[in-house]
Coordinates of C-alpha atoms and ligand atoms in Angstrom, one line a residue:
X1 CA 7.6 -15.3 27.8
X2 CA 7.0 -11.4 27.4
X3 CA 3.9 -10.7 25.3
X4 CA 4.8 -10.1 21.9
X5 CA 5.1 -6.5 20.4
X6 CA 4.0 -6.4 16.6
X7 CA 5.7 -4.4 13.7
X8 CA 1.3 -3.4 12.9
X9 CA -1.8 -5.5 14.4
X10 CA -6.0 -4.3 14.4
X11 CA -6.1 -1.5 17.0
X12 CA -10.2 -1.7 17.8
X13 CA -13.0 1.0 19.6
X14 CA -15.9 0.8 20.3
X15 CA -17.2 2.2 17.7
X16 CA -17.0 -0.6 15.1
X17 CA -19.4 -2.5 17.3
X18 CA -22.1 0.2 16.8
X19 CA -21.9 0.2 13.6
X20 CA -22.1 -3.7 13.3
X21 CA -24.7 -4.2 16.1
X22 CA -27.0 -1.6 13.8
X23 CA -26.7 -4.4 10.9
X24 CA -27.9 -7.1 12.6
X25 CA -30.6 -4.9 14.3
X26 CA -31.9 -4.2 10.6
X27 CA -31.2 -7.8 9.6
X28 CA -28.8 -6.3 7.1
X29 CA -26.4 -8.8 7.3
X30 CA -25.8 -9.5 3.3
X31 CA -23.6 -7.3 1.1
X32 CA -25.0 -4.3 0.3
X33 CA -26.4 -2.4 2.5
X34 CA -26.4 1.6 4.9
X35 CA -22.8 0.7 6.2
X36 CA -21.3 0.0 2.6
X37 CA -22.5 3.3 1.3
X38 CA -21.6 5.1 4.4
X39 CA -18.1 3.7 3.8
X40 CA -18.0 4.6 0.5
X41 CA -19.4 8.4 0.9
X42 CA -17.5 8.7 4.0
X43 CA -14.0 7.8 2.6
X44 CA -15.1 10.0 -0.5
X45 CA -15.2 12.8 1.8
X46 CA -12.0 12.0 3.9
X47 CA -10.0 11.7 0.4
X48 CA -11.1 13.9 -1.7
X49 CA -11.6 11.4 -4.4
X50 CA -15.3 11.7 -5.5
X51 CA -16.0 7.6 -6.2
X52 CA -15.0 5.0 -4.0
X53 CA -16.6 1.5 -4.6
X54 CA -15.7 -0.7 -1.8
X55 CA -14.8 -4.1 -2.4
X56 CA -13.2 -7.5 -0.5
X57 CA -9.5 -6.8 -0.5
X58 CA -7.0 -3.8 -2.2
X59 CA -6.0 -6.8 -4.3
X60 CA -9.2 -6.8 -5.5
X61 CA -9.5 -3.5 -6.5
X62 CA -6.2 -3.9 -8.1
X63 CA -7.2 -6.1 -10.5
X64 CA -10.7 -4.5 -11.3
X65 CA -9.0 -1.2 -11.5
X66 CA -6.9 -3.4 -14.6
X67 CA -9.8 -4.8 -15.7
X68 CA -11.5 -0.9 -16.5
X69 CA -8.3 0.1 -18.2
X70 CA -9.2 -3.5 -20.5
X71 CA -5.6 -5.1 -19.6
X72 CA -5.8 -8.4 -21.8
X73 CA -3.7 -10.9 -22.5
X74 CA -0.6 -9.7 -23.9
X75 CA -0.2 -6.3 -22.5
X76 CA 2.3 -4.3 -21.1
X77 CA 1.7 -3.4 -17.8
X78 CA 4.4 -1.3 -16.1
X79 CA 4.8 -1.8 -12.1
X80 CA 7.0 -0.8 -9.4
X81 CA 9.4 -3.5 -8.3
X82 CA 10.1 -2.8 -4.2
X83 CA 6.4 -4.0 -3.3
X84 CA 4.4 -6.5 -2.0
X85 CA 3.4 -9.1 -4.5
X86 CA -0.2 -7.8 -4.4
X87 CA 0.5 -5.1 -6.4
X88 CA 1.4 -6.9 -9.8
X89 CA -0.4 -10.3 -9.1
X90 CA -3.8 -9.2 -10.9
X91 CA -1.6 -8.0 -13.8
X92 CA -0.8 -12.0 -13.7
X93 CA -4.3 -12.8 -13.4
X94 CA -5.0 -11.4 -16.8
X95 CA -1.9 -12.9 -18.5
X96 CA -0.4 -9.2 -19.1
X97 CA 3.2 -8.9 -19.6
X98 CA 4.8 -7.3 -16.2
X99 CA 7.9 -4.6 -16.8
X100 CA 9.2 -3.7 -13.2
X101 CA 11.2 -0.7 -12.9
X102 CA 13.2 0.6 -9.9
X103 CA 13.0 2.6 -6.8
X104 CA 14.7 6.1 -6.3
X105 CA 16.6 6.8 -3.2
X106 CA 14.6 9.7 -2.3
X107 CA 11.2 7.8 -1.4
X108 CA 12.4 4.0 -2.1
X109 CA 9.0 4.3 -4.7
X110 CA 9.3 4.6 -8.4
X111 CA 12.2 6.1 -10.3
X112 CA 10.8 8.7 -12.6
X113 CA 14.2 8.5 -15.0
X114 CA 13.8 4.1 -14.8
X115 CA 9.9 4.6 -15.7
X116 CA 11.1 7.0 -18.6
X117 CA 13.2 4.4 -20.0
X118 CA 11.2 1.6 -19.3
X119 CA 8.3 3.8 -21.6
X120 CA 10.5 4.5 -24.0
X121 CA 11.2 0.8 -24.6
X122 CA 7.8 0.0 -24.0
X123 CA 5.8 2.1 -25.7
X124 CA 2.7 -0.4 -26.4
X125 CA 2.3 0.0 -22.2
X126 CA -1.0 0.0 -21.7
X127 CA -1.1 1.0 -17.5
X128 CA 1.1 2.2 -14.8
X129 CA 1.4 1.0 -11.4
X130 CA 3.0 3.0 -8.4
X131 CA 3.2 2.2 -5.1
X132 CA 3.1 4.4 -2.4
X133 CA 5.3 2.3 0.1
X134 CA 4.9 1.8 4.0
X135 CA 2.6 5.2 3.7
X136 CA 5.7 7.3 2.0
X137 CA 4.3 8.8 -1.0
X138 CA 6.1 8.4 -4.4
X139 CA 7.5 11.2 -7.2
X140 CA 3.7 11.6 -7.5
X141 CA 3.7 14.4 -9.9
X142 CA 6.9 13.8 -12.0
X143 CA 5.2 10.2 -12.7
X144 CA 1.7 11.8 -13.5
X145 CA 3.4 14.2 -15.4
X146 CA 5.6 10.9 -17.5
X147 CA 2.4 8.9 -17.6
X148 CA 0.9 12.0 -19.4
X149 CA 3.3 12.7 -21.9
X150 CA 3.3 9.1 -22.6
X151 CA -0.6 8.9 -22.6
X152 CA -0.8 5.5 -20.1
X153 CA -2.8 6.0 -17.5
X154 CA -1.7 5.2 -13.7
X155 CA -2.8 3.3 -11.3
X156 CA -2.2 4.2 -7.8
X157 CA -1.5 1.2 -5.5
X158 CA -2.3 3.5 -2.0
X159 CA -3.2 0.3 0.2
X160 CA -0.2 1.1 2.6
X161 CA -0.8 5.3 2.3
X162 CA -4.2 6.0 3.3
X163 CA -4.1 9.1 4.7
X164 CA -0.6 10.5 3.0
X165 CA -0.8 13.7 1.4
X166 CA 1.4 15.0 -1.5
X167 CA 1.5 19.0 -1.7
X168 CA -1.7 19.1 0.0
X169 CA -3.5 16.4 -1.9
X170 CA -4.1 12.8 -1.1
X171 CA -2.6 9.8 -2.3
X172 CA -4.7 8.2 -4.2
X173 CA -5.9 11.7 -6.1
X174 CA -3.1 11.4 -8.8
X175 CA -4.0 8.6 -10.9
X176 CA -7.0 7.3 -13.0
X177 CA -7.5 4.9 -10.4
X178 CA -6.6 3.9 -7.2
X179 CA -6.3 0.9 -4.6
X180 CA -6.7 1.0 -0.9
X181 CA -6.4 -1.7 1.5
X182 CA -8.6 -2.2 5.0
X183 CA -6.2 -5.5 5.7
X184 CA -5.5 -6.7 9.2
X185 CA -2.1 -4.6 9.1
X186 CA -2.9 -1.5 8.0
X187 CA -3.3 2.0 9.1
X188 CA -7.3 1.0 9.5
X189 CA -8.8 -2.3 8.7
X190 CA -11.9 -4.3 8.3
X191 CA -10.4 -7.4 8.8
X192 CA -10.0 -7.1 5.2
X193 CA -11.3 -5.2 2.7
X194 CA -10.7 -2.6 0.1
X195 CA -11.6 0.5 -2.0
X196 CA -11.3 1.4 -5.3
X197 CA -11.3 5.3 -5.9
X198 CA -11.6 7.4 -9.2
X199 CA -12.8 10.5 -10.3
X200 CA -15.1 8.9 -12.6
X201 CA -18.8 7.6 -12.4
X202 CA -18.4 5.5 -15.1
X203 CA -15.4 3.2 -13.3
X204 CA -18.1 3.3 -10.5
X205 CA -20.4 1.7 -12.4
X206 CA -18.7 -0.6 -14.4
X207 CA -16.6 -1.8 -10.9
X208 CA -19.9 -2.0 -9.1
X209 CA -21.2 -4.7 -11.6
X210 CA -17.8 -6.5 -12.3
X211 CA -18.1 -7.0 -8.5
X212 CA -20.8 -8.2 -8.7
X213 CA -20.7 -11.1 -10.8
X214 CA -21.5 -8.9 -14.1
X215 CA -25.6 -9.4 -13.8
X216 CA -26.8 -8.0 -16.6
X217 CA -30.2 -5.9 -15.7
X218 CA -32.7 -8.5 -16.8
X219 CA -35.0 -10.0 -13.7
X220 CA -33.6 -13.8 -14.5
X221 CA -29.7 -14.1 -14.2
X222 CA -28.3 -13.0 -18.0
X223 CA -24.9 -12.9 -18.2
X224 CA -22.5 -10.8 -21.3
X225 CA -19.4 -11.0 -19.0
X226 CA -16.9 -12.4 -16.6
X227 CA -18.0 -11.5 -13.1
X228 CA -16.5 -11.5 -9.4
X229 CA -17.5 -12.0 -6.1
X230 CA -15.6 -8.7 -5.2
X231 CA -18.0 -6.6 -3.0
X232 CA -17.8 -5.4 0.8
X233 CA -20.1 -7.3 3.1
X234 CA -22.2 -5.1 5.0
X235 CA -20.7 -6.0 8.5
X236 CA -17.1 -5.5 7.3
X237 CA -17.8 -1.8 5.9
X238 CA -19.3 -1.1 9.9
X239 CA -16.0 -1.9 10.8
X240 CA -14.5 0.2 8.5
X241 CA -16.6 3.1 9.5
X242 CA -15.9 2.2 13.3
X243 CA -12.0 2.8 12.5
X244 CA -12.3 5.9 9.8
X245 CA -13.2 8.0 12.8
X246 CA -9.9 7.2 14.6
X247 CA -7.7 7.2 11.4
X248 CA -6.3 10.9 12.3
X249 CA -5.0 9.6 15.9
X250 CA -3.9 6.2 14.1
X251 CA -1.4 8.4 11.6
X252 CA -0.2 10.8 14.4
X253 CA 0.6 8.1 16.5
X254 CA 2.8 6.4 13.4
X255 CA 4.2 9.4 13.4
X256 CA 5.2 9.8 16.9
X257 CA 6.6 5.9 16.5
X258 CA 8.8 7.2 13.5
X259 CA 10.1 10.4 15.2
X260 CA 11.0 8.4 18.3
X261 CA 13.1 6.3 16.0
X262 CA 14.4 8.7 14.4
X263 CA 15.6 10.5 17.1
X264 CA 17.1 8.1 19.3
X265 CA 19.3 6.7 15.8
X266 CA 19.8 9.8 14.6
X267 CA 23.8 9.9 16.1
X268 CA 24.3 6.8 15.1
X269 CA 26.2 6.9 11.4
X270 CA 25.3 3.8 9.4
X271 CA 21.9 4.3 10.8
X272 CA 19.0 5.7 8.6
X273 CA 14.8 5.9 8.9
X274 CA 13.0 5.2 5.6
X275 CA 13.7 8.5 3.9
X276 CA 10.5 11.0 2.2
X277 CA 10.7 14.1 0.6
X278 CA 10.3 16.5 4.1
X279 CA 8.9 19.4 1.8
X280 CA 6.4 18.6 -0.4
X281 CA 5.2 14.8 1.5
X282 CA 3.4 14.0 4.3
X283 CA 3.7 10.1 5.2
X284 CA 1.0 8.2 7.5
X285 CA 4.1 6.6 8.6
X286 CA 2.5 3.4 8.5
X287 CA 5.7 1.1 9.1
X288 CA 9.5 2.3 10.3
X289 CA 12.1 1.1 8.6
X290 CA 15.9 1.7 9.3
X291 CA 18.9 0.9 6.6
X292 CA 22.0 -0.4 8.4
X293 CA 24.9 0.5 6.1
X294 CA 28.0 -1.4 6.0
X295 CA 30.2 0.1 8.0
X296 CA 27.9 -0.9 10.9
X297 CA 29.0 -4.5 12.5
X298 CA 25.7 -5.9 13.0
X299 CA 24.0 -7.5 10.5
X300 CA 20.0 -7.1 9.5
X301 CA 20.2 -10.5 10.2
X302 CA 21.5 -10.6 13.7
X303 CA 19.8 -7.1 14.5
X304 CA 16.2 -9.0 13.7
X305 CA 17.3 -12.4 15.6
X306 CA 18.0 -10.3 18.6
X307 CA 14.8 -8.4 18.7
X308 CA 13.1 -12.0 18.0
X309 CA 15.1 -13.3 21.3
X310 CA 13.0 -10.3 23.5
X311 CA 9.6 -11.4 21.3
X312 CA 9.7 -8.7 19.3
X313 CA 8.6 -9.3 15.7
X314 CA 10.9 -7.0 12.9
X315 CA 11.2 -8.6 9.1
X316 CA 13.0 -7.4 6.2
X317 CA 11.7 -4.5 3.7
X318 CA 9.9 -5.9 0.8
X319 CA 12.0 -8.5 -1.8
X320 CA 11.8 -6.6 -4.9
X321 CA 9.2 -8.7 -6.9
X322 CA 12.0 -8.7 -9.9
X323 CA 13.9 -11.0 -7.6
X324 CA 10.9 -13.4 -6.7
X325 CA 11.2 -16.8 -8.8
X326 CA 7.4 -16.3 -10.2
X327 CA 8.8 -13.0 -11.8
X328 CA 11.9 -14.1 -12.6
X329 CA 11.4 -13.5 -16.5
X330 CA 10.4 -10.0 -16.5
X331 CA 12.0 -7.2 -17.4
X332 CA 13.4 -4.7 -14.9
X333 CA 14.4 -0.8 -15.5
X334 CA 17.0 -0.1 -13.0
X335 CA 17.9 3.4 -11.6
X336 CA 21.2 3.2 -11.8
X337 CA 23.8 2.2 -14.6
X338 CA 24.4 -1.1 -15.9
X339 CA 26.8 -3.1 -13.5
X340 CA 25.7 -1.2 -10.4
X341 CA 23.5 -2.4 -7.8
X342 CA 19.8 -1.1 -8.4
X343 CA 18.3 1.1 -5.6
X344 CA 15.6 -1.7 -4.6
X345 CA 18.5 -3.8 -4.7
X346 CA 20.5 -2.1 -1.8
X347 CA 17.8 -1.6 0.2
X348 CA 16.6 -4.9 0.5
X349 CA 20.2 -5.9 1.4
X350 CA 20.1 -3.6 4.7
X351 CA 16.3 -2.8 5.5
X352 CA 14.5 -3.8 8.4
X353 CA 11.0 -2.7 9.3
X354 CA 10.8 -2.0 12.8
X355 CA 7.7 -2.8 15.2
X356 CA 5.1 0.3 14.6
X357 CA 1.9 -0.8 16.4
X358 CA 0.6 1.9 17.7
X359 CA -0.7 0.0 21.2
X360 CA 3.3 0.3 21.3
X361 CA 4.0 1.5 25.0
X362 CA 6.8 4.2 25.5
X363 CA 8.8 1.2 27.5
X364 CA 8.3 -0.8 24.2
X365 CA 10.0 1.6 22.1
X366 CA 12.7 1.9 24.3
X367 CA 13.0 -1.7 24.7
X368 CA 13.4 -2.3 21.1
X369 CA 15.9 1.1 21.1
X370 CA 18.4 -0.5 23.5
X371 CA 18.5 -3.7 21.7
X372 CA 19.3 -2.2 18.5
X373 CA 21.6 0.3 20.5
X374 CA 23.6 -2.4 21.5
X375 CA 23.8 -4.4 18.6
X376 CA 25.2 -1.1 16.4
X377 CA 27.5 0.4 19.2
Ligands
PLP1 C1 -1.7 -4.9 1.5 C2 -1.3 -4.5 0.2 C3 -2.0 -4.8 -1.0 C4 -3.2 -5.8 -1.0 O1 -4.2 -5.5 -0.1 P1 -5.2 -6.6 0.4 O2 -6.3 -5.9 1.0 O3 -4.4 -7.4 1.4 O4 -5.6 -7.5 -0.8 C5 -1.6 -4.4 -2.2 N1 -0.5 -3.6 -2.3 C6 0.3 -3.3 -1.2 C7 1.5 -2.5 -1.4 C8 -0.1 -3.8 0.1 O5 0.7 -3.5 1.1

């Protein structure tokens, strides 16, 4: 068999293993520790955003992110629907009441008009979340600018966009808070891992000791709250500094993946990449996606068996979570008009994400090329 080519695995240097050799050279092998605030002030100064608290996944810093906005039992909690499940699960965890609301065709992220209506019927929404999908970044402004007017605050889910700028700024700058994600698939990873990233020292804080099972400062254990076990290890933040160096080559390389793509579909009609808005977004271009519209022949399905055939792993785009059984009794604000299709919908009926590892070799992309080539011609 051929070896396998991945839609996104760990692409490793050298320079992890400094960082992790130091640790154990030091003995500083528990949490805490010079690699967890290096982390932290170095992905301060990559995005812009002043405090980053590293923690032990992005759904982690999900749900402390919730828990700083004090999401209780109860409360609205307003989330993009064409996601992973990780985004809403921690509104779960604290038994709030999930309103999902469509994607625009634009970015395939949140609709600005379905998040208007869905705050207009909610207006008791205490948080926002929006995702910034496969590294594409959403309506950023229009949905600060809604959140605003509607005085919710946002939450930026970010784990797939590190590195994605909107008119010059950073995902992840936009909202109150923000998630990022070091998983095993993403644009740079610790294995797994994540930061949460504000603008305030006071969510610093209060994440900090939520993450660390809420110890209140006396020397025995005292305890006034619920606490986690949320922080970065010591050895999984040298990672993470190991990879931060190499995150500009990781994006441009997604970026060369997505062009290639691109280009070789681009006279194909039925054909289209995952779309962003060219003037005022720049994508990491973590995954490639492609829509096959009807009038092509193929299906996603037999398009995705045929790559499997040649060992090449492809899966469908995201099942909107208002479609997942465990959601299945939450509301959903569509796009569009009653009786037509929402936008998340459609896509998930004809989206594929396409292999975008960047250890990809030219003769791998074109592989994959002539399979789907000849599957649409
Ligand atoms: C990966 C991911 C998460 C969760 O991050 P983990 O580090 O795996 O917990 C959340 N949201 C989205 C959109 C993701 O892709």
């Amino acid at each position: 068999m051929s070896k396998r080519i991945y839609m996104a695995s760990p692409t490793m240097y050298g320079d992890e293993q400094k960082f992790i050799q130091e640790a154990f050279d030091t003995n500083w092998i528990a949490p805490l520790g010079p690699n967890v605030n290096g982390f932290e002030q170095e992905m301060e100064a990559y995005t812009g955003i002043p405090y980053c608290t590293a923690l032990s996944a992005g759904t982690a810093a999900i749900h402390l992110a919730l828990k700083l906005l004090h999401i209780q039992q109860g409360d609205t909690v307003i989330c993009s629907s064409f996601t992973f499940s990780a985004t809403a699960n921690p509104i779960a965890y604290e038994k709030g009441k999930i309103v999902y609301v469509d994607s625009e065709p634009e970015t395939w992220n949140m609709s600005p008009e379905a998040l208007k209506r869905a705050l207009q019927a909610h207006p008791e929404a205490k948080a926002v979340i929006v995702v910034h999908l496969y590294g594409t970044p959403a309506k950023i402004e229009e949905i600060q600018q809604i959140c605003e007017d509607y005085k919710v605050p946002l939450i930026e889910d970010a784990a797939e966009s590190l590195g994605a700028f909107y008119k010059g700024q950073q995902t992840g700058n936009f909202g109150e808070l923000a998630a990022f994600s070091f998983n095993g698939n993403k644009i740079i990873t610790t294995s797994g891992g994540g930061m949460l990233a504000s603008k305030k020292e006071a969510y610093t804080k209060k994440a900090l000791f939520l993450a660390t099972q809420a110890r209140e400062p006396k020397r025995h254990y005292e305890h006034k709250e619920i606490g986690y076990n949320y922080r970065m290890s010591n050895i999984v933040a040298g990672i993470g500094r190991g990879q931060l160096m190499h995150i500009e080559e990781h994006i441009q390389k997604k970026k060369a993946i997505y062009e290639t793509y691109k280009k070789a579909f681009s006279d194909i009609k039925g054909i289209n990449m995952n779309p962003y808005e060219q003037e005022k977004a720049k994508p990491n271009f973590w995954l490639s996606c492609i829509t096959i519209e009807p009038e092509i022949k193929a299906t996603v399905n037999d398009i995705m068996d045929a790559l499997e055939k040649e060992n090449i792993e492809s899966r469908p785009v995201w099942k909107p979570l208002h479609m997942q059984p465990v959601f299945k009794d939450c509301e959903f604000f569509s796009h569009r008009n009653e009786g037509e299709v929402p936008v998340c919908e459609e896509i998930f009926s004809k989206g594929i994400c396409l292999p975008s590892d960047i250890k990809n070799t030219p003769e791998d992309m074109k592989q994959i090329i002539d399979i789907i080539q000849k599957m649409v011609k």
